[in-house]
PDB file of C-alpha atoms in Angstrom:
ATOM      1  CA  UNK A 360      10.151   3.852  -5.568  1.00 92.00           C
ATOM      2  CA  UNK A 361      13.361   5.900  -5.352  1.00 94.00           C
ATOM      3  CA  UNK A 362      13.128   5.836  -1.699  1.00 92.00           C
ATOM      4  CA  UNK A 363      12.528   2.861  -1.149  1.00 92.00           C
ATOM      5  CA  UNK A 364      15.403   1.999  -3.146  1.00 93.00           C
ATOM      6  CA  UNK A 365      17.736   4.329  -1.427  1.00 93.00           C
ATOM      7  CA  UNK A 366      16.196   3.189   2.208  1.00 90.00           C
ATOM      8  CA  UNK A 367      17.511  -0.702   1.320  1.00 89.00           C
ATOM      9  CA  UNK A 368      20.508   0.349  -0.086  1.00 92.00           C
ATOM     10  CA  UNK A 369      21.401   2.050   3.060  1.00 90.00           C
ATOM     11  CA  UNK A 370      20.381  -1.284   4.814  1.00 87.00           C
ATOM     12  CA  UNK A 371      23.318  -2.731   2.486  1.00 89.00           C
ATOM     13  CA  UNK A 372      21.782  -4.836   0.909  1.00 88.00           C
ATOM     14  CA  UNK A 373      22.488  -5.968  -3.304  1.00 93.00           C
ATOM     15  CA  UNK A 374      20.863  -4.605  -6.242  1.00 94.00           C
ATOM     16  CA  UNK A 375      19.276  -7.689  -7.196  1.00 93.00           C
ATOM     17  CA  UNK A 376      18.291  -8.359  -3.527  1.00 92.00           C
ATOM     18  CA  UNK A 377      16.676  -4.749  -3.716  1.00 93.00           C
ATOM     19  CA  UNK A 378      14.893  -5.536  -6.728  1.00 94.00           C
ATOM     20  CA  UNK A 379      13.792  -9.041  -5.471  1.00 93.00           C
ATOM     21  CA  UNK A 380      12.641  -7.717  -2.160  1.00 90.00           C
ATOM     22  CA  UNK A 381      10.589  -4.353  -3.845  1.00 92.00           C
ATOM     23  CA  UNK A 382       9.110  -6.597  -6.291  1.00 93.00           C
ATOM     24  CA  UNK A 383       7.295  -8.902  -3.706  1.00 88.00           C
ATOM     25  CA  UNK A 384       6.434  -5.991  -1.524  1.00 87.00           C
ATOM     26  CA  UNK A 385       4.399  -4.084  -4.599  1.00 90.00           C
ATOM     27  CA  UNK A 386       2.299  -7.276  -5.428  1.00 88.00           C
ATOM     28  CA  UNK A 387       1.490  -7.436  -2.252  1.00 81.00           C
ATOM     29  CA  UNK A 388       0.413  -4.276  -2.083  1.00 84.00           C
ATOM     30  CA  UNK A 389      -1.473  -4.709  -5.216  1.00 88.00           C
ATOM     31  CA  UNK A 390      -2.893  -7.933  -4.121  1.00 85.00           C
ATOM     32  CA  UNK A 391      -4.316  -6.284  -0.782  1.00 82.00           C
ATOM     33  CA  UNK A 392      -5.619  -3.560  -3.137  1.00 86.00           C
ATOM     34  CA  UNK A 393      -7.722  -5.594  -5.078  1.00 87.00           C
ATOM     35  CA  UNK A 394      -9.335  -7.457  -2.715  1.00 84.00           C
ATOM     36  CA  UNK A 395     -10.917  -4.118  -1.034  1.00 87.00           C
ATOM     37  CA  UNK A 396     -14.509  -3.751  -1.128  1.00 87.00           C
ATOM     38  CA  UNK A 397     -17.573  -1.369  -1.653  1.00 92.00           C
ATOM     39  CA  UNK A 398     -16.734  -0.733   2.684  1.00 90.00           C
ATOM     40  CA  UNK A 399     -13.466  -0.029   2.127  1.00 89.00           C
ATOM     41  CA  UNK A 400     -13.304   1.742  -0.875  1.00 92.00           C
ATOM     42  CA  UNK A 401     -15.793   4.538   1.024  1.00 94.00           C
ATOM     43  CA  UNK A 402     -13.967   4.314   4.182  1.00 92.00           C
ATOM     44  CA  UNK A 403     -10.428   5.681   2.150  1.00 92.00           C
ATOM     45  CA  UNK A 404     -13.047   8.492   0.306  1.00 95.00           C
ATOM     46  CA  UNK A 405     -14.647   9.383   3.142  1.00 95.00           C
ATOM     47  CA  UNK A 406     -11.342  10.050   5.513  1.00 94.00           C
ATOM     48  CA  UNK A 407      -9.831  12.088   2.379  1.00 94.00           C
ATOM     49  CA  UNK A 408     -12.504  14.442   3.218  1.00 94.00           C
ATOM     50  CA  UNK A 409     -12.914  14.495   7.049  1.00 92.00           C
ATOM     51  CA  UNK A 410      -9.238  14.923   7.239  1.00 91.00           C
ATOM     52  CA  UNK A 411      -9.041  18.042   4.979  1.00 92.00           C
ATOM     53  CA  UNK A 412     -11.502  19.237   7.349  1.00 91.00           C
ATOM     54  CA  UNK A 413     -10.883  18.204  10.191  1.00 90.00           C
ATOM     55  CA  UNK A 414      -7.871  16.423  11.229  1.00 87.00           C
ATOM     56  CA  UNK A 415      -9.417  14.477  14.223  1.00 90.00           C
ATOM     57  CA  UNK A 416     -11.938  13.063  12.728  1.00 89.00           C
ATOM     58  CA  UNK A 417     -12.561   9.508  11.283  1.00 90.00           C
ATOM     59  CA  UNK A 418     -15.018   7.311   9.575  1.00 92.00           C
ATOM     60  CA  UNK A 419     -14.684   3.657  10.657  1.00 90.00           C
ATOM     61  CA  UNK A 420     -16.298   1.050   8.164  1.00 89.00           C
ATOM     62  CA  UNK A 421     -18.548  -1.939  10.302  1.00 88.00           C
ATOM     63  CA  UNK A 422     -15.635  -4.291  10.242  1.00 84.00           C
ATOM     64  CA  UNK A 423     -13.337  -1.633  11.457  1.00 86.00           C
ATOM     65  CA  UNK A 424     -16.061  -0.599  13.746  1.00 88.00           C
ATOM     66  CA  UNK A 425     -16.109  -3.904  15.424  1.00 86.00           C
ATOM     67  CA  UNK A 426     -12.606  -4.136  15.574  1.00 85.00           C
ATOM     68  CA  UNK A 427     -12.167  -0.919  17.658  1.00 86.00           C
ATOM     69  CA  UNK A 428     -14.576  -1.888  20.214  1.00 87.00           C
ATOM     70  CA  UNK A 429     -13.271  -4.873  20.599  1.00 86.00           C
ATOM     71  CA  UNK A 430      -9.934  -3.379  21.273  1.00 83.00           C
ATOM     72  CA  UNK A 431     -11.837  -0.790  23.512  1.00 88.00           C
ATOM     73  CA  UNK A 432     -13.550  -3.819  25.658  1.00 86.00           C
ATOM     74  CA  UNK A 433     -10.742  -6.098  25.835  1.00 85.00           C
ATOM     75  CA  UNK A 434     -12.996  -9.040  25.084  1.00 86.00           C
ATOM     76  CA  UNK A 435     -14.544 -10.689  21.631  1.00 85.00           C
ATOM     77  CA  UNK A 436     -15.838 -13.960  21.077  1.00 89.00           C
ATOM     78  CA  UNK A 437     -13.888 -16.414  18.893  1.00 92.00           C
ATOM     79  CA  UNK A 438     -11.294 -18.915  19.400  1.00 94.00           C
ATOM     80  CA  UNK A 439      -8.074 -16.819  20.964  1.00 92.00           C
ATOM     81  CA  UNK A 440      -5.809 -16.925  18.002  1.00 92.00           C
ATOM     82  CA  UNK A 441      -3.948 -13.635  17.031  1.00 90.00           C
ATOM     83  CA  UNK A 442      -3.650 -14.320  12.826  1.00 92.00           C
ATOM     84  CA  UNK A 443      -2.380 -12.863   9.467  1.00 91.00           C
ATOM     85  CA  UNK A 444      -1.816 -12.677   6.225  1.00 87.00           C
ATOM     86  CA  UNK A 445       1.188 -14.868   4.416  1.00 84.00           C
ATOM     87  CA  UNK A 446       1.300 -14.503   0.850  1.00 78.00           C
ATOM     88  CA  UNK A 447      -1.922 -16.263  -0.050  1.00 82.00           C
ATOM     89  CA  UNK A 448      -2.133 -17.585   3.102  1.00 89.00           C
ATOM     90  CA  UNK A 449      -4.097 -17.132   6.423  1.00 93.00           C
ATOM     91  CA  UNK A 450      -0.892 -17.943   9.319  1.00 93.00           C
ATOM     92  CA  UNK A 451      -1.578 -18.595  12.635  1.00 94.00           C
ATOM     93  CA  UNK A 452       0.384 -15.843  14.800  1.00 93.00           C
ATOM     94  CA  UNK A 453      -0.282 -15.999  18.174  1.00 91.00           C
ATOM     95  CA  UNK A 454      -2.665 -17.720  20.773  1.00 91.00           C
ATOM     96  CA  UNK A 455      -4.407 -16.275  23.320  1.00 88.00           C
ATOM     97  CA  UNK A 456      -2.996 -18.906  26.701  1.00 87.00           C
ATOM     98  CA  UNK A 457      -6.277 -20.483  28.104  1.00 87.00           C
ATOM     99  CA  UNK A 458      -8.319 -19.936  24.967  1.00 90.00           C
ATOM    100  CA  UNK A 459     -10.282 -22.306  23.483  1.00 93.00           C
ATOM    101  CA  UNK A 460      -7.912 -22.566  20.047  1.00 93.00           C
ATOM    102  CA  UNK A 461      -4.552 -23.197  22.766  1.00 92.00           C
ATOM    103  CA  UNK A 462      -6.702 -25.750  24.926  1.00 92.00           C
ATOM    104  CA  UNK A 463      -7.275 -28.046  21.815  1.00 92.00           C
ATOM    105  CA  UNK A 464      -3.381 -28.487  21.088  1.00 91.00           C
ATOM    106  CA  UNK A 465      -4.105 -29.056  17.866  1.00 92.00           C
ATOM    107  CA  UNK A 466      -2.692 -25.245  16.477  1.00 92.00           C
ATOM    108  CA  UNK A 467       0.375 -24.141  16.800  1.00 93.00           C
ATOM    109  CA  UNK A 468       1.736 -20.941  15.731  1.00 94.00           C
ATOM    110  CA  UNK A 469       3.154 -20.976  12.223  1.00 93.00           C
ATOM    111  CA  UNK A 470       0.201 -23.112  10.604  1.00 94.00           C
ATOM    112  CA  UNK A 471      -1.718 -21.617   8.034  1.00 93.00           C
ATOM    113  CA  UNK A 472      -5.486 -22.071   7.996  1.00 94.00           C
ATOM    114  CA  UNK A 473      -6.754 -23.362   4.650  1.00 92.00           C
ATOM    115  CA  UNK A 474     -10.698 -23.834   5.245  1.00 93.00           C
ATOM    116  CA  UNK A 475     -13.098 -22.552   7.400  1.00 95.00           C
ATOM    117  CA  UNK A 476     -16.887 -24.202   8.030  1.00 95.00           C
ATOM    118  CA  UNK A 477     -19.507 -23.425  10.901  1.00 95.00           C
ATOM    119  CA  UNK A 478     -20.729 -25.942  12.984  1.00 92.00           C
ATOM    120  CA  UNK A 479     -20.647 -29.642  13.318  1.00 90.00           C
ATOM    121  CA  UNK A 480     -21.424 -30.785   9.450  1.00 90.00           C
ATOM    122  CA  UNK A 481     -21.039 -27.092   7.718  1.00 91.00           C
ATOM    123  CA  UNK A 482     -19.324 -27.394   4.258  1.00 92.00           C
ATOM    124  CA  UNK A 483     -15.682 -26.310   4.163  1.00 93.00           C
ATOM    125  CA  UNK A 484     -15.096 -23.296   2.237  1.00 91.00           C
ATOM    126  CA  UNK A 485     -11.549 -22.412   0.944  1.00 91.00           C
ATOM    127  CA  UNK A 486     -10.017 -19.631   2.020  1.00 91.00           C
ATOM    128  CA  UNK A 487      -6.765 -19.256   0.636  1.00 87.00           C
ATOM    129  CA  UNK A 488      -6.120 -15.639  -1.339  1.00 84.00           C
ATOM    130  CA  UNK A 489      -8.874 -14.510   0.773  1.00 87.00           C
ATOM    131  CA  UNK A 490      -7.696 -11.118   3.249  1.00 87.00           C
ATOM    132  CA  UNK A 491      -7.857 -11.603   6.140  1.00 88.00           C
ATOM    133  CA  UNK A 492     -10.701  -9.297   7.526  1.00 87.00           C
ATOM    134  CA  UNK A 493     -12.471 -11.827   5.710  1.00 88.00           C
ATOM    135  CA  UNK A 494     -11.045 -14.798   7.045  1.00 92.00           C
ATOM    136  CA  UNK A 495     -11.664 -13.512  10.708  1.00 92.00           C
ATOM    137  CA  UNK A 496     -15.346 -12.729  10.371  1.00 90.00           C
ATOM    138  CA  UNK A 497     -15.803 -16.571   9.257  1.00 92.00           C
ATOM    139  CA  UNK A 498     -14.066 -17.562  12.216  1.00 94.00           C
ATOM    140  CA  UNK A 499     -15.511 -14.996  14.901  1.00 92.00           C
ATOM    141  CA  UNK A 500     -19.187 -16.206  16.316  1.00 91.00           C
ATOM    142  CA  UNK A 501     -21.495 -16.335  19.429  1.00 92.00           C
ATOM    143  CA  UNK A 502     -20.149 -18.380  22.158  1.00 93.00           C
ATOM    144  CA  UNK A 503     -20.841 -22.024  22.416  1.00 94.00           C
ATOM    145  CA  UNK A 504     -21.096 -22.374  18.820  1.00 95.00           C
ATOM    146  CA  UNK A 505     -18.487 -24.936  16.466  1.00 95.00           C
ATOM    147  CA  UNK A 506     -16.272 -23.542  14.266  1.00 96.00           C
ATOM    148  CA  UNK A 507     -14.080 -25.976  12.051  1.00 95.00           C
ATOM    149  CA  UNK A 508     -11.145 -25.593  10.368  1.00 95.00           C
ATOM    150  CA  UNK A 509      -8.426 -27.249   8.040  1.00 93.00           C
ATOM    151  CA  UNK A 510      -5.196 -26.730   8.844  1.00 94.00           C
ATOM    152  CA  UNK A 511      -2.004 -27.156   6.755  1.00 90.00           C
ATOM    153  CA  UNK A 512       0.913 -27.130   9.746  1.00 90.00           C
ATOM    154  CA  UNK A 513       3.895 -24.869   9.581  1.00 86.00           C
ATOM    155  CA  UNK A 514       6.247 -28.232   8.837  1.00 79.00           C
ATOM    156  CA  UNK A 515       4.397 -28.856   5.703  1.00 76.00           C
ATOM    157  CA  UNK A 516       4.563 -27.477   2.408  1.00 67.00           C
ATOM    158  CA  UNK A 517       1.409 -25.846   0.216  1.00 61.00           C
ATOM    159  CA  UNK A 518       0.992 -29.485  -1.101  1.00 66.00           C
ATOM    160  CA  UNK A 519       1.018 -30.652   2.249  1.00 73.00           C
ATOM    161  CA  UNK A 520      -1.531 -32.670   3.948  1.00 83.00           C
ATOM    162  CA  UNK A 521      -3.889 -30.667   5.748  1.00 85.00           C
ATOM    163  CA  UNK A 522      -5.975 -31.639   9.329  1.00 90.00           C
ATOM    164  CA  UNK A 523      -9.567 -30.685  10.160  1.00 93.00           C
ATOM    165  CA  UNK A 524      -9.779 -29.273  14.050  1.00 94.00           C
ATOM    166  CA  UNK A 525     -12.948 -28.098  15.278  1.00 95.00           C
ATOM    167  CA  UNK A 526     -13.275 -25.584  18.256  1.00 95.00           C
ATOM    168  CA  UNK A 527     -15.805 -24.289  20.079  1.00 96.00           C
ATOM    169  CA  UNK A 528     -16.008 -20.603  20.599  1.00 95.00           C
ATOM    170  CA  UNK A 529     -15.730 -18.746  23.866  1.00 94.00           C
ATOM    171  CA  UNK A 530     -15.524 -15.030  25.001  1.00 91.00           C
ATOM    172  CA  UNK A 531     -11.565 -14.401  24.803  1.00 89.00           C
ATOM    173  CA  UNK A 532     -10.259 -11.627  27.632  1.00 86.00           C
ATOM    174  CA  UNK A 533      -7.118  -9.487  26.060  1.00 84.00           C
ATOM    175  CA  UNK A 534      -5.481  -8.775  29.035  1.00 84.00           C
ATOM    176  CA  UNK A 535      -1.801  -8.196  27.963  1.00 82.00           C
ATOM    177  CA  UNK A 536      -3.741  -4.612  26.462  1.00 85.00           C
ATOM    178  CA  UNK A 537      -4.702  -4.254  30.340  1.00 92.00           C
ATOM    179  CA  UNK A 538      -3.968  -2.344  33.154  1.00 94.00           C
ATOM    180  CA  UNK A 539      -1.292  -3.924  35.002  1.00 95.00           C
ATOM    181  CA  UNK A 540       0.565  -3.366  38.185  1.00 95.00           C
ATOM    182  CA  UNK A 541       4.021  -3.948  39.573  1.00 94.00           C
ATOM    183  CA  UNK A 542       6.512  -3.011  42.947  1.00 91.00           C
ATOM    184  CA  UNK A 543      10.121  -2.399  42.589  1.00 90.00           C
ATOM    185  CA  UNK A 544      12.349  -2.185  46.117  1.00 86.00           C
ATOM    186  CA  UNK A 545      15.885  -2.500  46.920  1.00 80.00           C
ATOM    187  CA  UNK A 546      17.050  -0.498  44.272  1.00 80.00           C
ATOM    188  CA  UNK A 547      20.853   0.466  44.644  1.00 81.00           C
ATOM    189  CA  UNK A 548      21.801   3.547  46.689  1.00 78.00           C
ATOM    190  CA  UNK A 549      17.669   3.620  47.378  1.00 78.00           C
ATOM    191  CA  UNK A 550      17.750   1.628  50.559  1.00 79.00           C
ATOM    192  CA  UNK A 551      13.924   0.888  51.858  1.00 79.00           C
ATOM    193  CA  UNK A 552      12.349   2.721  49.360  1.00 86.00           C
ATOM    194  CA  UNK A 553       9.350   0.700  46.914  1.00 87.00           C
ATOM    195  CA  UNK A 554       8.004   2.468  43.701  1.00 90.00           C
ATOM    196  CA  UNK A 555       4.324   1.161  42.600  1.00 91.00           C
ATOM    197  CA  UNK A 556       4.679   1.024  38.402  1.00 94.00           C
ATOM    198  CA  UNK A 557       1.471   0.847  36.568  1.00 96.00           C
ATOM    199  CA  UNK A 558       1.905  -0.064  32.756  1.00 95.00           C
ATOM    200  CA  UNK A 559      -0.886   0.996  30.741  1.00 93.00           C
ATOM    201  CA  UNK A 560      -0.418  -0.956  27.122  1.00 90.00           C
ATOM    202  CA  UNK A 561      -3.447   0.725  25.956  1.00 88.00           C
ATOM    203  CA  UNK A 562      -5.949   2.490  26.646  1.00 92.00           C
ATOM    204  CA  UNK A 563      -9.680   0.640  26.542  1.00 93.00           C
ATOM    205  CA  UNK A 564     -13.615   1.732  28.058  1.00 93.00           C
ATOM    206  CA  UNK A 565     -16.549  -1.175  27.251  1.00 91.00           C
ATOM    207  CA  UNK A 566     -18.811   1.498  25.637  1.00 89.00           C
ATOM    208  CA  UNK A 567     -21.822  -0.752  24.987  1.00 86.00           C
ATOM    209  CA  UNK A 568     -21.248  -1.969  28.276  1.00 88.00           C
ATOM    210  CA  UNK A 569     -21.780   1.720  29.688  1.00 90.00           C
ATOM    211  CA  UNK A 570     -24.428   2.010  27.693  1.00 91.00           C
ATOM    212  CA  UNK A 571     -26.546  -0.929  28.988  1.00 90.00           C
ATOM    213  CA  UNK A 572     -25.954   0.437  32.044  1.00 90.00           C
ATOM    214  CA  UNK A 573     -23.385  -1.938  33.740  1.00 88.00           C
ATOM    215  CA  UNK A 574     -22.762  -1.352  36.723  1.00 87.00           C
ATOM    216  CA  UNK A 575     -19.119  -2.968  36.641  1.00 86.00           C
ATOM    217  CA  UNK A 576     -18.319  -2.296  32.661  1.00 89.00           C
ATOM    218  CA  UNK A 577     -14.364  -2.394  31.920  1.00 90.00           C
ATOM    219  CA  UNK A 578     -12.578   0.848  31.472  1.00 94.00           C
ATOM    220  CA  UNK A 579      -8.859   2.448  31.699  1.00 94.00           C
ATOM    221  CA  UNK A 580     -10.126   4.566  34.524  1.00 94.00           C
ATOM    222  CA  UNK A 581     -11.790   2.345  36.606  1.00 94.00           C
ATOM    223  CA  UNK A 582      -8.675  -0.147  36.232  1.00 95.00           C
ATOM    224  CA  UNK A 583      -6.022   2.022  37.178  1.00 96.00           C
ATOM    225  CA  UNK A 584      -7.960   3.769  40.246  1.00 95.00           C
ATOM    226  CA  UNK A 585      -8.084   0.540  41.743  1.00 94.00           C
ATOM    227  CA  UNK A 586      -4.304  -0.818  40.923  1.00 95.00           C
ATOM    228  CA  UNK A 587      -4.189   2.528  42.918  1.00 94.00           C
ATOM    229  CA  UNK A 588      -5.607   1.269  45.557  1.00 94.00           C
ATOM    230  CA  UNK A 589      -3.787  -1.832  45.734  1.00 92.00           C
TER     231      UNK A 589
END
């Protein structure tokens, strides 16, 4: 707490701005605390001890799981919008261009989801004060399938009145974590020389694709040999 304190006081910023600021930060904190469950509780146990062991290894609960492979394949199925947590709230971040969420123009960035059903006549469940891992795995699902939700937009406050937009699912590509390629000439005092740049955000291999046996499964390597190329 001293720390902290010191760090914002450095920032210049007031005492009672300090106090103000720390106070919201801990109940958030404690707030995201409480809502862990029996997954996550084992997965903060569990890298206690692999880490006193051995400090390059990790346990992953199944949410976490699926979230690193679908950062490793570059590819999920949902509705291509990037979200988090607000307070209670569930806020729309980013979208995905071309996904099925920014093709409705219905969501914008800065509303806050409020509900969440599956399908064409599912029953809306309320999701505010859920986390967000939960929140996501409602809205995640095979492709081709509905998934509705109510919105409260960003110009509205929490008494607001909130919209119902329904979205079908499709598989999302991440491509800004990609491989990507790029020629630079006519630099000054460089005359008719080009430098190839390859930016590597990230680096990603479809592991269940290679294990299905693939022949043309998504990885780093394969990427970058042929940017290479080109």
């Amino acid at each position: 707490v001293k720390n902290d304190i010191l760090s914002l006081r450095l920032t210049g910023k007031e005492e009672d701005k300090i106090t103000e600021t720390l106070t919201k930060r801990y109940e958030s904190l404690r707030r995201r605390t409480r809502q862990f469950d029996a997954d996550d509780v084992f997965q903060v146990f569990i890298n206690a001890y692999t880490l006193t062991v051995e400090p390059h290894t990790s346990y992953m609960s199944p949410s976490r799981s699926e979230n690193f492979d679908i950062s490793m394949r570059l590819s999920l199925q949902g509705i291509g919008a990037v979200l988090r947590s607000d307070n209670e709230y569930t806020l729309v971040q980013r979208l995905v261009p071309g996904g099925p969420a920014d093709k409705t123009g219905e969501l914008h960035v800065g509303d806050r989801i409020v509900g969440v059903a599956q399908g064409e006549d599912g029953e809306m469940e309320d999701v505010i004060g859920w986390r967000l891992q939960d929140v996501v795995e409602k809205i995640r699902g095979k492709k081709g399938t509905t998934v509705r939700l109510s919105i409260l937009p960003k110009s509205s406050g929490a008494g607001g009145q909130s919209s119902e937009v329904p979205i079908v699912r499709d598989e999302i590509k991440l491509e800004d974590q990609a491989a990507k390629k790029s020629i630079i000439e006519n630099l000054e005092g460089l005359d008719g020389m080009r430098f190839g740049v390859i930016d590597l955000p990230a680096f990603y291999r479809d592991f269940k694709g290679q294990v299905a046996g693939k022949d043309n499964f998504r990885s780093t390597t394969r990427d970058v040999r042929q940017l290479l190329k080109e």
